[in-house]
Amino acid sequence: MTNEKIEKAKADAKKGMADLGNKVAHAEADITADLEKVKARFGHDDMLVKKAAYAKSDIRAGAKKAKADVENKLAHAKADTEEAKADIGKKMDDALK
């Protein structure tokens, strides 16, 4: 029983770390996009070039966020798998008693 609780705690910790990493990745993407927009605002005189730079920075941020979301979902799935393995092991031990 203790082993199952330890495995659940490990899985929950992994999920928490994955969620934190996801939030950090989203914040970094937003900051990077904002910096690129500031650079575009002062670096170009042509309005079309500025708009293209803005769009490009938004697309990059969206891609980084999507990648972080996928990695987060994978981390959750792995943690869920480890938790399920621990639960199956406990049920097998209980059945053999």
JSON list of N, CA and C in Angstrom, two decimals, residues 27-67:
[
{"chain": "A", "resi": 27, "resn": "ALA", "atom": "N", "xyz": [4.84, 31.65, -21.01]},
{"chain": "A", "resi": 27, "resn": "ALA", "atom": "CA", "xyz": [5.28, 33.00, -20.65]},
{"chain": "A", "resi": 27, "resn": "ALA", "atom": "C", "xyz": [6.49, 33.42, -21.49]},
{"chain": "A", "resi": 28, "resn": "GLU", "atom": "N", "xyz": [7.43, 32.49, -21.67]},
{"chain": "A", "resi": 28, "resn": "GLU", "atom": "CA", "xyz": [8.61, 32.79, -22.49]},
{"chain": "A", "resi": 28, "resn": "GLU", "atom": "C", "xyz": [8.22, 33.11, -23.93]},
{"chain": "A", "resi": 29, "resn": "ALA", "atom": "N", "xyz": [7.27, 32.35, -24.46]},
{"chain": "A", "resi": 29, "resn": "ALA", "atom": "CA", "xyz": [6.81, 32.59, -25.83]},
{"chain": "A", "resi": 29, "resn": "ALA", "atom": "C", "xyz": [6.18, 33.97, -25.96]},
{"chain": "A", "resi": 30, "resn": "ASP", "atom": "N", "xyz": [5.37, 34.35, -24.97]},
{"chain": "A", "resi": 30, "resn": "ASP", "atom": "CA", "xyz": [4.74, 35.67, -25.00]},
{"chain": "A", "resi": 30, "resn": "ASP", "atom": "C", "xyz": [5.78, 36.79, -24.90]},
{"chain": "A", "resi": 31, "resn": "ILE", "atom": "N", "xyz": [6.75, 36.61, -24.01]},
{"chain": "A", "resi": 31, "resn": "ILE", "atom": "CA", "xyz": [7.78, 37.63, -23.84]},
{"chain": "A", "resi": 31, "resn": "ILE", "atom": "C", "xyz": [8.61, 37.77, -25.11]},
{"chain": "A", "resi": 32, "resn": "THR", "atom": "N", "xyz": [8.98, 36.64, -25.69]},
{"chain": "A", "resi": 32, "resn": "THR", "atom": "CA", "xyz": [9.76, 36.68, -26.93]},
{"chain": "A", "resi": 32, "resn": "THR", "atom": "C", "xyz": [8.98, 37.38, -28.04]},
{"chain": "A", "resi": 33, "resn": "ALA", "atom": "N", "xyz": [7.70, 37.07, -28.15]},
{"chain": "A", "resi": 33, "resn": "ALA", "atom": "CA", "xyz": [6.86, 37.71, -29.18]},
{"chain": "A", "resi": 33, "resn": "ALA", "atom": "C", "xyz": [6.77, 39.21, -28.94]},
{"chain": "A", "resi": 34, "resn": "ASP", "atom": "N", "xyz": [6.61, 39.60, -27.69]},
{"chain": "A", "resi": 34, "resn": "ASP", "atom": "CA", "xyz": [6.53, 41.03, -27.39]},
{"chain": "A", "resi": 34, "resn": "ASP", "atom": "C", "xyz": [7.84, 41.74, -27.74]},
{"chain": "A", "resi": 35, "resn": "LEU", "atom": "N", "xyz": [8.96, 41.11, -27.42]},
{"chain": "A", "resi": 35, "resn": "LEU", "atom": "CA", "xyz": [10.25, 41.71, -27.76]},
{"chain": "A", "resi": 35, "resn": "LEU", "atom": "C", "xyz": [10.43, 41.84, -29.26]},
{"chain": "A", "resi": 36, "resn": "GLU", "atom": "N", "xyz": [10.02, 40.82, -30.00]},
{"chain": "A", "resi": 36, "resn": "GLU", "atom": "CA", "xyz": [10.12, 40.87, -31.46]},
{"chain": "A", "resi": 36, "resn": "GLU", "atom": "C", "xyz": [9.24, 42.00, -32.01]},
{"chain": "A", "resi": 37, "resn": "LYS", "atom": "N", "xyz": [8.09, 42.20, -31.41]},
{"chain": "A", "resi": 37, "resn": "LYS", "atom": "CA", "xyz": [7.19, 43.27, -31.86]},
{"chain": "A", "resi": 37, "resn": "LYS", "atom": "C", "xyz": [7.80, 44.65, -31.57]},
{"chain": "A", "resi": 38, "resn": "VAL", "atom": "N", "xyz": [8.43, 44.78, -30.42]},
{"chain": "A", "resi": 38, "resn": "VAL", "atom": "CA", "xyz": [9.08, 46.06, -30.10]},
{"chain": "A", "resi": 38, "resn": "VAL", "atom": "C", "xyz": [10.20, 46.33, -31.09]},
{"chain": "A", "resi": 39, "resn": "LYS", "atom": "N", "xyz": [11.00, 45.31, -31.37]},
{"chain": "A", "resi": 39, "resn": "LYS", "atom": "CA", "xyz": [12.08, 45.48, -32.36]},
{"chain": "A", "resi": 39, "resn": "LYS", "atom": "C", "xyz": [11.52, 45.87, -33.72]},
{"chain": "A", "resi": 40, "resn": "ALA", "atom": "N", "xyz": [10.42, 45.24, -34.11]},
{"chain": "A", "resi": 40, "resn": "ALA", "atom": "CA", "xyz": [9.81, 45.55, -35.41]},
{"chain": "A", "resi": 40, "resn": "ALA", "atom": "C", "xyz": [9.26, 46.96, -35.43]},
{"chain": "A", "resi": 41, "resn": "ARG", "atom": "N", "xyz": [8.72, 47.39, -34.31]},
{"chain": "A", "resi": 41, "resn": "ARG", "atom": "CA", "xyz": [8.14, 48.73, -34.24]},
{"chain": "A", "resi": 41, "resn": "ARG", "atom": "C", "xyz": [9.19, 49.81, -34.49]},
{"chain": "A", "resi": 42, "resn": "PHE", "atom": "N", "xyz": [10.39, 49.59, -33.96]},
{"chain": "A", "resi": 42, "resn": "PHE", "atom": "CA", "xyz": [11.44, 50.60, -34.09]},
{"chain": "A", "resi": 42, "resn": "PHE", "atom": "C", "xyz": [12.40, 50.31, -35.24]},
{"chain": "A", "resi": 43, "resn": "GLY", "atom": "N", "xyz": [12.36, 49.11, -35.77]},
{"chain": "A", "resi": 43, "resn": "GLY", "atom": "CA", "xyz": [13.34, 48.74, -36.78]},
{"chain": "A", "resi": 43, "resn": "GLY", "atom": "C", "xyz": [12.90, 48.96, -38.22]},
{"chain": "A", "resi": 44, "resn": "HIS", "atom": "N", "xyz": [11.60, 49.16, -38.44]},
{"chain": "A", "resi": 44, "resn": "HIS", "atom": "CA", "xyz": [11.10, 49.27, -39.80]},
{"chain": "A", "resi": 44, "resn": "HIS", "atom": "C", "xyz": [10.21, 50.50, -39.94]},
{"chain": "A", "resi": 45, "resn": "ASP", "atom": "N", "xyz": [10.32, 51.14, -41.09]},
{"chain": "A", "resi": 45, "resn": "ASP", "atom": "CA", "xyz": [9.47, 52.30, -41.36]},
{"chain": "A", "resi": 45, "resn": "ASP", "atom": "C", "xyz": [8.20, 51.90, -42.11]},
{"chain": "A", "resi": 46, "resn": "ASP", "atom": "N", "xyz": [8.29, 50.85, -42.88]},
{"chain": "A", "resi": 46, "resn": "ASP", "atom": "CA", "xyz": [7.17, 50.39, -43.70]},
{"chain": "A", "resi": 46, "resn": "ASP", "atom": "C", "xyz": [6.14, 49.66, -42.83]},
{"chain": "A", "resi": 47, "resn": "MET", "atom": "N", "xyz": [4.89, 50.10, -42.89]},
{"chain": "A", "resi": 47, "resn": "MET", "atom": "CA", "xyz": [3.83, 49.50, -42.06]},
{"chain": "A", "resi": 47, "resn": "MET", "atom": "C", "xyz": [3.58, 48.04, -42.42]},
{"chain": "A", "resi": 48, "resn": "LEU", "atom": "N", "xyz": [3.67, 47.67, -43.69]},
{"chain": "A", "resi": 48, "resn": "LEU", "atom": "CA", "xyz": [3.45, 46.28, -44.08]},
{"chain": "A", "resi": 48, "resn": "LEU", "atom": "C", "xyz": [4.54, 45.37, -43.50]},
{"chain": "A", "resi": 49, "resn": "VAL", "atom": "N", "xyz": [5.75, 45.87, -43.49]},
{"chain": "A", "resi": 49, "resn": "VAL", "atom": "CA", "xyz": [6.85, 45.09, -42.91]},
{"chain": "A", "resi": 49, "resn": "VAL", "atom": "C", "xyz": [6.62, 44.90, -41.41]},
{"chain": "A", "resi": 50, "resn": "LYS", "atom": "N", "xyz": [6.15, 45.94, -40.74]},
{"chain": "A", "resi": 50, "resn": "LYS", "atom": "CA", "xyz": [5.85, 45.84, -39.31]},
{"chain": "A", "resi": 50, "resn": "LYS", "atom": "C", "xyz": [4.75, 44.81, -39.06]},
{"chain": "A", "resi": 51, "resn": "LYS", "atom": "N", "xyz": [3.70, 44.87, -39.87]},
{"chain": "A", "resi": 51, "resn": "LYS", "atom": "CA", "xyz": [2.59, 43.92, -39.70]},
{"chain": "A", "resi": 51, "resn": "LYS", "atom": "C", "xyz": [3.05, 42.50, -39.95]},
{"chain": "A", "resi": 52, "resn": "ALA", "atom": "N", "xyz": [3.90, 42.31, -40.93]},
{"chain": "A", "resi": 52, "resn": "ALA", "atom": "CA", "xyz": [4.43, 40.98, -41.21]},
{"chain": "A", "resi": 52, "resn": "ALA", "atom": "C", "xyz": [5.29, 40.48, -40.05]},
{"chain": "A", "resi": 53, "resn": "ALA", "atom": "N", "xyz": [6.09, 41.37, -39.48]},
{"chain": "A", "resi": 53, "resn": "ALA", "atom": "CA", "xyz": [6.93, 41.00, -38.34]},
{"chain": "A", "resi": 53, "resn": "ALA", "atom": "C", "xyz": [6.07, 40.65, -37.13]},
{"chain": "A", "resi": 54, "resn": "TYR", "atom": "N", "xyz": [4.98, 41.41, -36.92]},
{"chain": "A", "resi": 54, "resn": "TYR", "atom": "CA", "xyz": [4.06, 41.11, -35.82]},
{"chain": "A", "resi": 54, "resn": "TYR", "atom": "C", "xyz": [3.44, 39.73, -36.01]},
{"chain": "A", "resi": 55, "resn": "ALA", "atom": "N", "xyz": [2.96, 39.48, -37.22]},
{"chain": "A", "resi": 55, "resn": "ALA", "atom": "CA", "xyz": [2.33, 38.18, -37.50]},
{"chain": "A", "resi": 55, "resn": "ALA", "atom": "C", "xyz": [3.32, 37.04, -37.31]},
{"chain": "A", "resi": 56, "resn": "LYS", "atom": "N", "xyz": [4.54, 37.27, -37.78]},
{"chain": "A", "resi": 56, "resn": "LYS", "atom": "CA", "xyz": [5.57, 36.24, -37.66]},
{"chain": "A", "resi": 56, "resn": "LYS", "atom": "C", "xyz": [5.86, 35.95, -36.19]},
{"chain": "A", "resi": 57, "resn": "SER", "atom": "N", "xyz": [5.92, 36.97, -35.36]},
{"chain": "A", "resi": 57, "resn": "SER", "atom": "CA", "xyz": [6.18, 36.76, -33.94]},
{"chain": "A", "resi": 57, "resn": "SER", "atom": "C", "xyz": [5.02, 36.03, -33.26]},
{"chain": "A", "resi": 58, "resn": "ASP", "atom": "N", "xyz": [3.79, 36.35, -33.66]},
{"chain": "A", "resi": 58, "resn": "ASP", "atom": "CA", "xyz": [2.63, 35.65, -33.11]},
{"chain": "A", "resi": 58, "resn": "ASP", "atom": "C", "xyz": [2.61, 34.18, -33.52]},
{"chain": "A", "resi": 59, "resn": "ILE", "atom": "N", "xyz": [2.99, 33.91, -34.76]},
{"chain": "A", "resi": 59, "resn": "ILE", "atom": "CA", "xyz": [3.03, 32.52, -35.24]},
{"chain": "A", "resi": 59, "resn": "ILE", "atom": "C", "xyz": [4.10, 31.74, -34.48]},
{"chain": "A", "resi": 60, "resn": "ARG", "atom": "N", "xyz": [5.26, 32.34, -34.30]},
{"chain": "A", "resi": 60, "resn": "ARG", "atom": "CA", "xyz": [6.32, 31.66, -33.54]},
{"chain": "A", "resi": 60, "resn": "ARG", "atom": "C", "xyz": [5.88, 31.38, -32.11]},
{"chain": "A", "resi": 61, "resn": "ALA", "atom": "N", "xyz": [5.24, 32.35, -31.49]},
{"chain": "A", "resi": 61, "resn": "ALA", "atom": "CA", "xyz": [4.77, 32.16, -30.11]},
{"chain": "A", "resi": 61, "resn": "ALA", "atom": "C", "xyz": [3.73, 31.04, -30.06]},
{"chain": "A", "resi": 62, "resn": "GLY", "atom": "N", "xyz": [2.83, 31.03, -31.02]},
{"chain": "A", "resi": 62, "resn": "GLY", "atom": "CA", "xyz": [1.82, 29.98, -31.07]},
{"chain": "A", "resi": 62, "resn": "GLY", "atom": "C", "xyz": [2.43, 28.60, -31.24]},
{"chain": "A", "resi": 63, "resn": "ALA", "atom": "N", "xyz": [3.45, 28.52, -32.07]},
{"chain": "A", "resi": 63, "resn": "ALA", "atom": "CA", "xyz": [4.13, 27.23, -32.28]},
{"chain": "A", "resi": 63, "resn": "ALA", "atom": "C", "xyz": [4.83, 26.77, -31.02]},
{"chain": "A", "resi": 64, "resn": "LYS", "atom": "N", "xyz": [5.49, 27.70, -30.33]},
{"chain": "A", "resi": 64, "resn": "LYS", "atom": "CA", "xyz": [6.18, 27.34, -29.07]},
{"chain": "A", "resi": 64, "resn": "LYS", "atom": "C", "xyz": [5.17, 26.88, -28.03]},
{"chain": "A", "resi": 65, "resn": "LYS", "atom": "N", "xyz": [4.04, 27.56, -27.95]},
{"chain": "A", "resi": 65, "resn": "LYS", "atom": "CA", "xyz": [3.01, 27.18, -26.99]},
{"chain": "A", "resi": 65, "resn": "LYS", "atom": "C", "xyz": [2.42, 25.81, -27.33]},
{"chain": "A", "resi": 66, "resn": "ALA", "atom": "N", "xyz": [2.18, 25.56, -28.61]},
{"chain": "A", "resi": 66, "resn": "ALA", "atom": "CA", "xyz": [1.64, 24.27, -29.03]},
{"chain": "A", "resi": 66, "resn": "ALA", "atom": "C", "xyz": [2.62, 23.14, -28.70]},
{"chain": "A", "resi": 67, "resn": "LYS", "atom": "N", "xyz": [3.89, 23.37, -28.93]},
{"chain": "A", "resi": 67, "resn": "LYS", "atom": "CA", "xyz": [4.90, 22.37, -28.61]},
{"chain": "A", "resi": 67, "resn": "LYS", "atom": "C", "xyz": [4.92, 22.11, -27.11]}
]
